[in-house]
Amino acid sequence: MTRIQISHTTVYHYRNAVSLNPHRLMLRPRESRELQLMSHDLKVSPDATIAWAHDVSGNAVATASFAGQTDTLRIESTVELALTGNPWPIFNIAASALNFPFFYSNDDRADLGALAIQQYLDPMGRLQKWARSFVRGVAPDTLELLKAISHGVAEALQYEVRESEGTQTPTESLDRGRGSCRDFAVLFVEAVRSLDMGARIVSGYLYDPQNTATGSAGSGSTHAWAEVYVPGAGWINFDPTNRSIGGFNLVPVAVARDIKQLMPVSGTYVGAADAFAGMEVEVRVS
């Protein structure tokens, strides 16, 4: 068992006082058999009324509602948790899904829905052709195929720190040959979906005490990766940025069909169009 503390602070600055509309906060980690949440402390300044709910994917979402005006918004999330994941996991994949292609049950297919459908236009089938280049021989091993695609993403893209908002489309990533962790995750997920498998994006934190992982800052940082649904094994973590499988050093906060649904903090204000002066984000993992 590994016990860690994560501090995530976001500060927005405004040139003059503004009125804040409700803000949506996705900062509470998802508990699981491999992640036990010991405590979570959420502080918001100016004072806000916090309402908690779970979205359609089961993510914990806090809505902060404000009164009055302010020129600064500060959001501090501190969590203490225990990780028990195995760095060398064994996946109990159902016999029917050991080899590709395999077929989901009618219930699984219905529940996966859009998670098994490409979300980005690919009229020429370029991404699917790229993904199928990893299908070697007749009925290849499913897990080995997924590992090959994850490694293929890492080979196709050079990692870069990209502060700008938004995510590249899969074909843009292939054309540029570089991207951030969220671009790696989107390319991997869309490639897997092009092969009729269900996949989703995960956002959270990367725990890296040795400071050796790609995309890490210090002992950890925010991160994006992917999960693929394989019958028998369930959702399997793939981190194409680091060519890893399993979630022993990953702290998931939220999962979604599209990366745009995973903003840690989102909201609007009422005030002058040029009132926004900038923001600061600090993440510490210890």
PDB file of C-alpha atoms in Angstrom:
ATOM      1  CA  MET A   1       0.000   0.000   0.000  1.00  0.00           C
ATOM      2  CA  THR A   2       1.230   3.478  -0.912  1.00  0.00           C
ATOM      3  CA  ARG A   3      -0.252   6.483   0.882  1.00  0.00           C
ATOM      4  CA  ILE A   4       0.048   9.838  -0.869  1.00  0.00           C
ATOM      5  CA  GLN A   5      -1.244  13.387  -0.564  1.00  0.00           C
ATOM      6  CA  ILE A   6      -2.212  15.513  -3.546  1.00  0.00           C
ATOM      7  CA  SER A   7      -2.651  19.281  -3.376  1.00  0.00           C
ATOM      8  CA  HIS A   8      -4.220  20.940  -6.432  1.00  0.00           C
ATOM      9  CA  THR A   9      -4.586  24.741  -6.364  1.00  0.00           C
ATOM     10  CA  THR A  10      -6.173  26.859  -9.103  1.00  0.00           C
ATOM     11  CA  VAL A  11      -6.228  30.662  -8.933  1.00  0.00           C
ATOM     12  CA  TYR A  12      -8.012  33.000 -11.375  1.00  0.00           C
ATOM     13  CA  HIS A  13      -7.171  36.711 -11.472  1.00  0.00           C
ATOM     14  CA  TYR A  14      -9.433  39.469 -12.814  1.00  0.00           C
ATOM     15  CA  ARG A  15      -8.477  43.082 -13.577  1.00  0.00           C
ATOM     16  CA  ASN A  16     -11.547  44.348 -11.757  1.00  0.00           C
ATOM     17  CA  ALA A  17     -14.354  42.869  -9.698  1.00  0.00           C
ATOM     18  CA  VAL A  18     -16.631  40.418 -11.516  1.00  0.00           C
ATOM     19  CA  SER A  19     -19.656  38.305 -10.626  1.00  0.00           C
ATOM     20  CA  LEU A  20     -18.963  34.578 -10.761  1.00  0.00           C
ATOM     21  CA  ASN A  21     -21.497  32.210 -12.269  1.00  0.00           C
ATOM     22  CA  PRO A  22     -21.655  28.657 -10.836  1.00  0.00           C
ATOM     23  CA  HIS A  23     -18.393  26.756 -11.382  1.00  0.00           C
ATOM     24  CA  ARG A  24     -18.124  23.018 -12.005  1.00  0.00           C
ATOM     25  CA  LEU A  25     -15.322  21.266 -10.109  1.00  0.00           C
ATOM     26  CA  MET A  26     -14.037  17.754 -10.876  1.00  0.00           C
ATOM     27  CA  LEU A  27     -11.317  17.266  -8.272  1.00  0.00           C
ATOM     28  CA  ARG A  28     -12.384  14.330  -6.093  1.00  0.00           C
ATOM     29  CA  PRO A  29     -10.619  11.040  -7.061  1.00  0.00           C
ATOM     30  CA  ARG A  30     -12.693   8.002  -8.043  1.00  0.00           C
ATOM     31  CA  GLU A  31     -12.548   5.320  -5.367  1.00  0.00           C
ATOM     32  CA  SER A  32     -12.033   1.703  -6.414  1.00  0.00           C
ATOM     33  CA  ARG A  33     -10.616  -1.588  -5.217  1.00  0.00           C
ATOM     34  CA  GLU A  34      -7.143  -0.164  -5.916  1.00  0.00           C
ATOM     35  CA  LEU A  35      -7.735   3.355  -4.575  1.00  0.00           C
ATOM     36  CA  GLN A  36      -9.024   4.187  -1.111  1.00  0.00           C
ATOM     37  CA  LEU A  37      -9.804   7.834  -0.449  1.00  0.00           C
ATOM     38  CA  MET A  38      -8.837   8.685   3.132  1.00  0.00           C
ATOM     39  CA  SER A  39      -9.901  12.353   3.074  1.00  0.00           C
ATOM     40  CA  HIS A  40     -10.772  15.202   0.721  1.00  0.00           C
ATOM     41  CA  ASP A  41     -10.758  18.864   1.679  1.00  0.00           C
ATOM     42  CA  LEU A  42     -12.114  21.422  -0.789  1.00  0.00           C
ATOM     43  CA  LYS A  43     -11.656  25.140  -0.080  1.00  0.00           C
ATOM     44  CA  VAL A  44     -13.053  27.915  -2.270  1.00  0.00           C
ATOM     45  CA  SER A  45     -12.468  31.655  -1.922  1.00  0.00           C
ATOM     46  CA  PRO A  46     -14.552  33.785  -2.041  1.00  0.00           C
ATOM     47  CA  ASP A  47     -17.000  31.729   0.033  1.00  0.00           C
ATOM     48  CA  ALA A  48     -19.289  29.551  -2.029  1.00  0.00           C
ATOM     49  CA  THR A  49     -22.165  27.156  -1.545  1.00  0.00           C
ATOM     50  CA  ILE A  50     -20.994  23.685  -2.608  1.00  0.00           C
ATOM     51  CA  ALA A  51     -23.440  21.098  -3.982  1.00  0.00           C
ATOM     52  CA  TRP A  52     -22.220  17.568  -4.818  1.00  0.00           C
ATOM     53  CA  ALA A  53     -23.617  15.218  -7.450  1.00  0.00           C
ATOM     54  CA  HIS A  54     -22.539  12.340  -9.690  1.00  0.00           C
ATOM     55  CA  ASP A  55     -22.612  12.799 -13.454  1.00  0.00           C
ATOM     56  CA  VAL A  56     -23.645  10.211 -16.043  1.00  0.00           C
ATOM     57  CA  SER A  57     -20.234   8.515 -15.806  1.00  0.00           C
ATOM     58  CA  GLY A  58     -20.300   8.316 -12.013  1.00  0.00           C
ATOM     59  CA  ASN A  59     -17.783  11.120 -11.509  1.00  0.00           C
ATOM     60  CA  ALA A  60     -18.101  13.211  -8.338  1.00  0.00           C
ATOM     61  CA  VAL A  61     -18.882  16.780  -9.414  1.00  0.00           C
ATOM     62  CA  ALA A  62     -19.064  19.791  -7.101  1.00  0.00           C
ATOM     63  CA  THR A  63     -20.954  22.909  -8.149  1.00  0.00           C
ATOM     64  CA  ALA A  64     -19.759  26.104  -6.444  1.00  0.00           C
ATOM     65  CA  SER A  65     -22.276  28.974  -6.349  1.00  0.00           C
ATOM     66  CA  PHE A  66     -21.147  32.493  -5.408  1.00  0.00           C
ATOM     67  CA  ALA A  67     -22.664  35.727  -4.147  1.00  0.00           C
ATOM     68  CA  GLY A  68     -21.234  39.211  -4.597  1.00  0.00           C
ATOM     69  CA  GLN A  69     -18.189  40.197  -6.648  1.00  0.00           C
ATOM     70  CA  THR A  70     -14.469  39.445  -6.517  1.00  0.00           C
ATOM     71  CA  ASP A  71     -11.237  40.028  -8.407  1.00  0.00           C
ATOM     72  CA  THR A  72      -9.741  36.649  -7.414  1.00  0.00           C
ATOM     73  CA  LEU A  73     -11.044  33.071  -7.387  1.00  0.00           C
ATOM     74  CA  ARG A  74      -9.006  30.485  -5.488  1.00  0.00           C
ATOM     75  CA  ILE A  75      -9.838  26.760  -5.416  1.00  0.00           C
ATOM     76  CA  GLU A  76      -7.782  24.379  -3.271  1.00  0.00           C
ATOM     77  CA  SER A  77      -8.295  20.620  -3.294  1.00  0.00           C
ATOM     78  CA  THR A  78      -6.303  18.415  -0.923  1.00  0.00           C
ATOM     79  CA  VAL A  79      -6.711  14.642  -0.884  1.00  0.00           C
ATOM     80  CA  GLU A  80      -5.106  11.834   1.055  1.00  0.00           C
ATOM     81  CA  LEU A  81      -5.412   8.370  -0.428  1.00  0.00           C
ATOM     82  CA  ALA A  82      -3.984   4.862  -0.469  1.00  0.00           C
ATOM     83  CA  LEU A  83      -2.957   3.056  -3.670  1.00  0.00           C
ATOM     84  CA  THR A  84      -2.820  -0.745  -3.752  1.00  0.00           C
ATOM     85  CA  GLY A  85      -2.427  -1.388  -7.489  1.00  0.00           C
ATOM     86  CA  ASN A  86      -0.042  -4.046  -8.791  1.00  0.00           C
ATOM     87  CA  PRO A  87       2.699  -2.740 -11.115  1.00  0.00           C
ATOM     88  CA  TRP A  88       2.536  -6.090 -12.960  1.00  0.00           C
ATOM     89  CA  PRO A  89      -1.202  -6.800 -13.189  1.00  0.00           C
ATOM     90  CA  ILE A  90      -2.718  -9.980 -14.597  1.00  0.00           C
ATOM     91  CA  PHE A  91      -5.984  -9.519 -16.482  1.00  0.00           C
ATOM     92  CA  ASN A  92      -8.630 -12.237 -16.411  1.00  0.00           C
ATOM     93  CA  ILE A  93      -9.886 -11.738 -19.964  1.00  0.00           C
ATOM     94  CA  ALA A  94     -12.888 -13.829 -20.992  1.00  0.00           C
ATOM     95  CA  ALA A  95     -12.092 -16.677 -23.390  1.00  0.00           C
ATOM     96  CA  SER A  96     -14.378 -15.112 -26.004  1.00  0.00           C
ATOM     97  CA  ALA A  97     -12.261 -11.915 -26.022  1.00  0.00           C
ATOM     98  CA  LEU A  98      -8.743 -13.357 -25.835  1.00  0.00           C
ATOM     99  CA  ASN A  99      -8.240 -12.802 -29.552  1.00  0.00           C
ATOM    100  CA  PHE A 100      -9.159  -9.959 -31.892  1.00  0.00           C
ATOM    101  CA  PRO A 101     -11.709  -9.443 -33.306  1.00  0.00           C
ATOM    102  CA  PHE A 102     -14.139 -10.268 -30.519  1.00  0.00           C
ATOM    103  CA  PHE A 103     -17.745  -9.300 -29.972  1.00  0.00           C
ATOM    104  CA  TYR A 104     -19.404  -7.660 -27.000  1.00  0.00           C
ATOM    105  CA  SER A 105     -22.616  -9.092 -25.604  1.00  0.00           C
ATOM    106  CA  ASN A 106     -25.776  -7.231 -26.596  1.00  0.00           C
ATOM    107  CA  ASP A 107     -25.978  -5.703 -23.123  1.00  0.00           C
ATOM    108  CA  ASP A 108     -22.342  -4.577 -23.116  1.00  0.00           C
ATOM    109  CA  ARG A 109     -22.679  -3.116 -26.614  1.00  0.00           C
ATOM    110  CA  ALA A 110     -25.804  -1.183 -25.632  1.00  0.00           C
ATOM    111  CA  ASP A 111     -24.224   0.155 -22.445  1.00  0.00           C
ATOM    112  CA  LEU A 112     -20.957   1.125 -24.138  1.00  0.00           C
ATOM    113  CA  GLY A 113     -22.892   3.061 -26.776  1.00  0.00           C
ATOM    114  CA  ALA A 114     -20.906   6.099 -27.933  1.00  0.00           C
ATOM    115  CA  LEU A 115     -17.791   4.855 -26.111  1.00  0.00           C
ATOM    116  CA  ALA A 116     -17.304   2.382 -28.954  1.00  0.00           C
ATOM    117  CA  ILE A 117     -17.854   4.939 -31.738  1.00  0.00           C
ATOM    118  CA  GLN A 118     -15.228   7.321 -33.139  1.00  0.00           C
ATOM    119  CA  GLN A 119     -15.888  10.907 -32.011  1.00  0.00           C
ATOM    120  CA  TYR A 120     -13.703  12.657 -34.604  1.00  0.00           C
ATOM    121  CA  LEU A 121     -14.400  12.750 -38.318  1.00  0.00           C
ATOM    122  CA  ASP A 122     -12.268  10.328 -40.312  1.00  0.00           C
ATOM    123  CA  PRO A 123     -13.931  10.321 -43.768  1.00  0.00           C
ATOM    124  CA  MET A 124     -10.983   8.708 -45.516  1.00  0.00           C
ATOM    125  CA  GLY A 125     -10.572   6.052 -42.834  1.00  0.00           C
ATOM    126  CA  ARG A 126      -7.012   7.186 -42.210  1.00  0.00           C
ATOM    127  CA  LEU A 127      -7.049   6.521 -38.482  1.00  0.00           C
ATOM    128  CA  GLN A 128      -8.641   3.119 -38.889  1.00  0.00           C
ATOM    129  CA  LYS A 129      -6.012   2.181 -41.458  1.00  0.00           C
ATOM    130  CA  TRP A 130      -3.300   3.312 -39.033  1.00  0.00           C
ATOM    131  CA  ALA A 131      -4.850   1.287 -36.197  1.00  0.00           C
ATOM    132  CA  ARG A 132      -5.209  -1.822 -38.372  1.00  0.00           C
ATOM    133  CA  SER A 133      -1.512  -1.684 -39.202  1.00  0.00           C
ATOM    134  CA  PHE A 134      -0.969  -3.110 -35.709  1.00  0.00           C
ATOM    135  CA  VAL A 135      -3.190  -6.120 -36.375  1.00  0.00           C
ATOM    136  CA  ARG A 136      -0.619  -8.770 -37.207  1.00  0.00           C
ATOM    137  CA  GLY A 137      -1.686 -12.198 -38.439  1.00  0.00           C
ATOM    138  CA  VAL A 138      -5.035 -13.932 -37.976  1.00  0.00           C
ATOM    139  CA  ALA A 139      -6.823 -13.509 -34.632  1.00  0.00           C
ATOM    140  CA  PRO A 140      -3.995 -11.758 -32.740  1.00  0.00           C
ATOM    141  CA  ASP A 141      -3.933 -11.667 -28.945  1.00  0.00           C
ATOM    142  CA  THR A 142      -6.256  -8.825 -27.848  1.00  0.00           C
ATOM    143  CA  LEU A 143      -4.084  -7.559 -24.997  1.00  0.00           C
ATOM    144  CA  GLU A 144      -0.932  -7.635 -27.132  1.00  0.00           C
ATOM    145  CA  LEU A 145      -2.752  -5.708 -29.862  1.00  0.00           C
ATOM    146  CA  LEU A 146      -3.797  -3.002 -27.405  1.00  0.00           C
ATOM    147  CA  LYS A 147      -0.245  -2.790 -26.066  1.00  0.00           C
ATOM    148  CA  ALA A 148       1.052  -2.463 -29.643  1.00  0.00           C
ATOM    149  CA  ILE A 149      -1.338   0.424 -30.367  1.00  0.00           C
ATOM    150  CA  SER A 150      -0.321   2.165 -27.121  1.00  0.00           C
ATOM    151  CA  HIS A 151       3.358   1.773 -28.006  1.00  0.00           C
ATOM    152  CA  GLY A 152       2.563   2.903 -31.555  1.00  0.00           C
ATOM    153  CA  VAL A 153       1.111   6.151 -30.223  1.00  0.00           C
ATOM    154  CA  ALA A 154       4.297   6.734 -28.224  1.00  0.00           C
ATOM    155  CA  GLU A 155       6.375   6.044 -31.342  1.00  0.00           C
ATOM    156  CA  ALA A 156       4.272   8.354 -33.519  1.00  0.00           C
ATOM    157  CA  LEU A 157       4.261  11.319 -31.136  1.00  0.00           C
ATOM    158  CA  GLN A 158       6.967  13.230 -29.336  1.00  0.00           C
ATOM    159  CA  TYR A 159       5.808  14.501 -25.959  1.00  0.00           C
ATOM    160  CA  GLU A 160       5.484  18.258 -25.518  1.00  0.00           C
ATOM    161  CA  VAL A 161       4.149  20.458 -22.756  1.00  0.00           C
ATOM    162  CA  ARG A 162       1.256  22.326 -24.376  1.00  0.00           C
ATOM    163  CA  GLU A 163      -0.375  24.984 -22.198  1.00  0.00           C
ATOM    164  CA  SER A 164      -2.956  26.057 -24.770  1.00  0.00           C
ATOM    165  CA  GLU A 165      -6.530  24.896 -24.276  1.00  0.00           C
ATOM    166  CA  GLY A 166      -8.116  22.208 -26.387  1.00  0.00           C
ATOM    167  CA  THR A 167      -6.939  18.910 -27.817  1.00  0.00           C
ATOM    168  CA  GLN A 168      -5.617  17.998 -31.228  1.00  0.00           C
ATOM    169  CA  THR A 169      -7.672  15.690 -33.411  1.00  0.00           C
ATOM    170  CA  PRO A 170      -6.101  12.263 -33.956  1.00  0.00           C
ATOM    171  CA  THR A 171      -5.073  13.105 -37.517  1.00  0.00           C
ATOM    172  CA  GLU A 172      -3.598  16.438 -36.396  1.00  0.00           C
ATOM    173  CA  SER A 173      -1.496  14.559 -33.870  1.00  0.00           C
ATOM    174  CA  LEU A 174      -0.277  12.140 -36.533  1.00  0.00           C
ATOM    175  CA  ASP A 175       0.531  15.051 -38.864  1.00  0.00           C
ATOM    176  CA  ARG A 176       2.366  17.075 -36.189  1.00  0.00           C
ATOM    177  CA  GLY A 177       4.154  14.093 -34.702  1.00  0.00           C
ATOM    178  CA  ARG A 178       3.960  15.543 -31.194  1.00  0.00           C
ATOM    179  CA  GLY A 179       1.460  16.358 -28.491  1.00  0.00           C
ATOM    180  CA  SER A 180       0.627  16.501 -24.805  1.00  0.00           C
ATOM    181  CA  CYS A 181      -0.603  13.592 -22.677  1.00  0.00           C
ATOM    182  CA  ARG A 182      -4.205  14.440 -23.570  1.00  0.00           C
ATOM    183  CA  ASP A 183      -3.347  14.207 -27.282  1.00  0.00           C
ATOM    184  CA  PHE A 184      -1.697  10.808 -26.710  1.00  0.00           C
ATOM    185  CA  ALA A 185      -4.824   9.612 -24.887  1.00  0.00           C
ATOM    186  CA  VAL A 186      -7.251  10.859 -27.545  1.00  0.00           C
ATOM    187  CA  LEU A 187      -5.248   9.288 -30.386  1.00  0.00           C
ATOM    188  CA  PHE A 188      -5.135   5.951 -28.557  1.00  0.00           C
ATOM    189  CA  VAL A 189      -8.835   5.953 -27.664  1.00  0.00           C
ATOM    190  CA  GLU A 190      -9.959   6.868 -31.167  1.00  0.00           C
ATOM    191  CA  ALA A 191      -7.674   4.222 -32.713  1.00  0.00           C
ATOM    192  CA  VAL A 192      -9.160   1.580 -30.402  1.00  0.00           C
ATOM    193  CA  ARG A 193     -12.692   2.732 -31.195  1.00  0.00           C
ATOM    194  CA  SER A 194     -11.969   2.465 -34.915  1.00  0.00           C
ATOM    195  CA  LEU A 195     -11.493  -1.258 -34.240  1.00  0.00           C
ATOM    196  CA  ASP A 196     -14.960  -1.455 -32.619  1.00  0.00           C
ATOM    197  CA  MET A 197     -13.758  -1.603 -29.018  1.00  0.00           C
ATOM    198  CA  GLY A 198     -15.133   0.524 -26.198  1.00  0.00           C
ATOM    199  CA  ALA A 199     -12.740   3.075 -24.718  1.00  0.00           C
ATOM    200  CA  ARG A 200     -12.883   6.222 -22.612  1.00  0.00           C
ATOM    201  CA  ILE A 201     -10.609   9.092 -21.555  1.00  0.00           C
ATOM    202  CA  VAL A 202      -9.394   9.369 -17.971  1.00  0.00           C
ATOM    203  CA  SER A 203      -8.091  12.488 -16.244  1.00  0.00           C
ATOM    204  CA  GLY A 204      -6.340  12.555 -12.908  1.00  0.00           C
ATOM    205  CA  TYR A 205      -2.858  12.532 -11.455  1.00  0.00           C
ATOM    206  CA  LEU A 206       0.378  10.701 -12.206  1.00  0.00           C
ATOM    207  CA  TYR A 207       2.289   9.566  -9.108  1.00  0.00           C
ATOM    208  CA  ASP A 208       5.998   9.534  -9.960  1.00  0.00           C
ATOM    209  CA  PRO A 209       8.219   9.522  -6.866  1.00  0.00           C
ATOM    210  CA  GLN A 210      11.303   8.656  -8.947  1.00  0.00           C
ATOM    211  CA  ASN A 211      10.616  11.564 -11.342  1.00  0.00           C
ATOM    212  CA  THR A 212      11.227   9.329 -14.357  1.00  0.00           C
ATOM    213  CA  ALA A 213       7.828   9.280 -16.080  1.00  0.00           C
ATOM    214  CA  THR A 214       7.063  11.350 -19.168  1.00  0.00           C
ATOM    215  CA  GLY A 215       4.746  14.246 -18.408  1.00  0.00           C
ATOM    216  CA  SER A 216       5.640  14.323 -14.729  1.00  0.00           C
ATOM    217  CA  ALA A 217       6.724  17.391 -12.792  1.00  0.00           C
ATOM    218  CA  GLY A 218       8.473  16.565  -9.543  1.00  0.00           C
ATOM    219  CA  SER A 219       6.854  13.600  -7.803  1.00  0.00           C
ATOM    220  CA  GLY A 220       3.623  13.916  -9.767  1.00  0.00           C
ATOM    221  CA  SER A 221       1.303  16.045 -11.889  1.00  0.00           C
ATOM    222  CA  THR A 222      -2.059  16.162 -13.617  1.00  0.00           C
ATOM    223  CA  HIS A 223      -2.282  13.568 -16.355  1.00  0.00           C
ATOM    224  CA  ALA A 224      -4.557  12.027 -18.979  1.00  0.00           C
ATOM    225  CA  TRP A 225      -4.703   8.406 -20.108  1.00  0.00           C
ATOM    226  CA  ALA A 226      -7.238   5.860 -21.354  1.00  0.00           C
ATOM    227  CA  GLU A 227      -9.276   2.813 -20.410  1.00  0.00           C
ATOM    228  CA  VAL A 228     -10.424   0.036 -22.744  1.00  0.00           C
ATOM    229  CA  TYR A 229     -13.303  -2.304 -21.893  1.00  0.00           C
ATOM    230  CA  VAL A 230     -12.369  -5.949 -22.386  1.00  0.00           C
ATOM    231  CA  PRO A 231     -14.889  -8.644 -21.350  1.00  0.00           C
ATOM    232  CA  GLY A 232     -13.844 -10.509 -18.233  1.00  0.00           C
ATOM    233  CA  ALA A 233     -11.106  -8.041 -17.278  1.00  0.00           C
ATOM    234  CA  GLY A 234     -13.360  -4.974 -17.400  1.00  0.00           C
ATOM    235  CA  TRP A 235     -11.784  -1.543 -17.806  1.00  0.00           C
ATOM    236  CA  ILE A 236      -8.015  -1.780 -18.383  1.00  0.00           C
ATOM    237  CA  ASN A 237      -5.791   1.302 -17.978  1.00  0.00           C
ATOM    238  CA  PHE A 238      -3.431   2.246 -20.796  1.00  0.00           C
ATOM    239  CA  ASP A 239      -1.055   5.211 -20.506  1.00  0.00           C
ATOM    240  CA  PRO A 240       0.368   5.664 -24.026  1.00  0.00           C
ATOM    241  CA  THR A 241       2.454   8.640 -22.880  1.00  0.00           C
ATOM    242  CA  ASN A 242       4.505   6.238 -20.754  1.00  0.00           C
ATOM    243  CA  ARG A 243       3.804   2.980 -22.645  1.00  0.00           C
ATOM    244  CA  SER A 244       2.377   1.493 -19.458  1.00  0.00           C
ATOM    245  CA  ILE A 245      -0.578  -0.733 -18.658  1.00  0.00           C
ATOM    246  CA  GLY A 246      -2.435  -0.909 -15.356  1.00  0.00           C
ATOM    247  CA  GLY A 247      -3.063   1.886 -12.897  1.00  0.00           C
ATOM    248  CA  PHE A 248      -0.632   1.295 -10.037  1.00  0.00           C
ATOM    249  CA  ASN A 249       0.761   4.884 -10.301  1.00  0.00           C
ATOM    250  CA  LEU A 250      -2.364   6.591 -11.654  1.00  0.00           C
ATOM    251  CA  VAL A 251      -4.982   8.438  -9.611  1.00  0.00           C
ATOM    252  CA  PRO A 252      -8.193   8.745 -11.654  1.00  0.00           C
ATOM    253  CA  VAL A 253     -10.443  11.704 -10.958  1.00  0.00           C
ATOM    254  CA  ALA A 254     -12.927  11.428 -13.817  1.00  0.00           C
ATOM    255  CA  VAL A 255     -13.737   9.365 -16.908  1.00  0.00           C
ATOM    256  CA  ALA A 256     -15.658  10.487 -19.989  1.00  0.00           C
ATOM    257  CA  ARG A 257     -16.381   9.881 -23.629  1.00  0.00           C
ATOM    258  CA  ASP A 258     -14.616  13.060 -24.705  1.00  0.00           C
ATOM    259  CA  ILE A 259     -11.672  14.980 -23.245  1.00  0.00           C
ATOM    260  CA  LYS A 260     -13.746  18.202 -23.257  1.00  0.00           C
ATOM    261  CA  GLN A 261     -15.922  16.720 -20.499  1.00  0.00           C
ATOM    262  CA  LEU A 262     -12.986  16.406 -18.098  1.00  0.00           C
ATOM    263  CA  MET A 263     -12.074  19.991 -17.189  1.00  0.00           C
ATOM    264  CA  PRO A 264     -11.011  20.056 -13.498  1.00  0.00           C
ATOM    265  CA  VAL A 265     -12.461  23.573 -13.120  1.00  0.00           C
ATOM    266  CA  SER A 266     -14.922  25.229 -15.482  1.00  0.00           C
ATOM    267  CA  GLY A 267     -17.211  28.226 -15.210  1.00  0.00           C
ATOM    268  CA  THR A 268     -17.945  31.727 -16.413  1.00  0.00           C
ATOM    269  CA  TYR A 269     -18.158  35.240 -14.995  1.00  0.00           C
ATOM    270  CA  VAL A 270     -20.201  38.391 -15.600  1.00  0.00           C
ATOM    271  CA  GLY A 271     -18.038  41.427 -16.237  1.00  0.00           C
ATOM    272  CA  ALA A 272     -15.968  43.230 -18.829  1.00  0.00           C
ATOM    273  CA  ALA A 273     -14.802  41.094 -21.739  1.00  0.00           C
ATOM    274  CA  ASP A 274     -11.158  41.852 -20.916  1.00  0.00           C
ATOM    275  CA  ALA A 275     -11.533  41.393 -17.161  1.00  0.00           C
ATOM    276  CA  PHE A 276      -9.767  38.028 -17.100  1.00  0.00           C
ATOM    277  CA  ALA A 277      -6.088  38.654 -16.297  1.00  0.00           C
ATOM    278  CA  GLY A 278      -4.732  35.127 -16.042  1.00  0.00           C
ATOM    279  CA  MET A 279      -4.624  31.944 -13.998  1.00  0.00           C
ATOM    280  CA  GLU A 280      -2.175  29.843 -11.996  1.00  0.00           C
ATOM    281  CA  VAL A 281      -2.268  26.091 -11.379  1.00  0.00           C
ATOM    282  CA  GLU A 282      -0.080  24.264  -8.888  1.00  0.00           C
ATOM    283  CA  VAL A 283      -0.115  20.512  -8.249  1.00  0.00           C
ATOM    284  CA  ARG A 284       1.948  18.826  -5.539  1.00  0.00           C
ATOM    285  CA  VAL A 285       2.053  15.066  -5.026  1.00  0.00           C
ATOM    286  CA  SER A 286       3.873  13.685  -1.989  1.00  0.00           C
TER     287      SER A 286
END
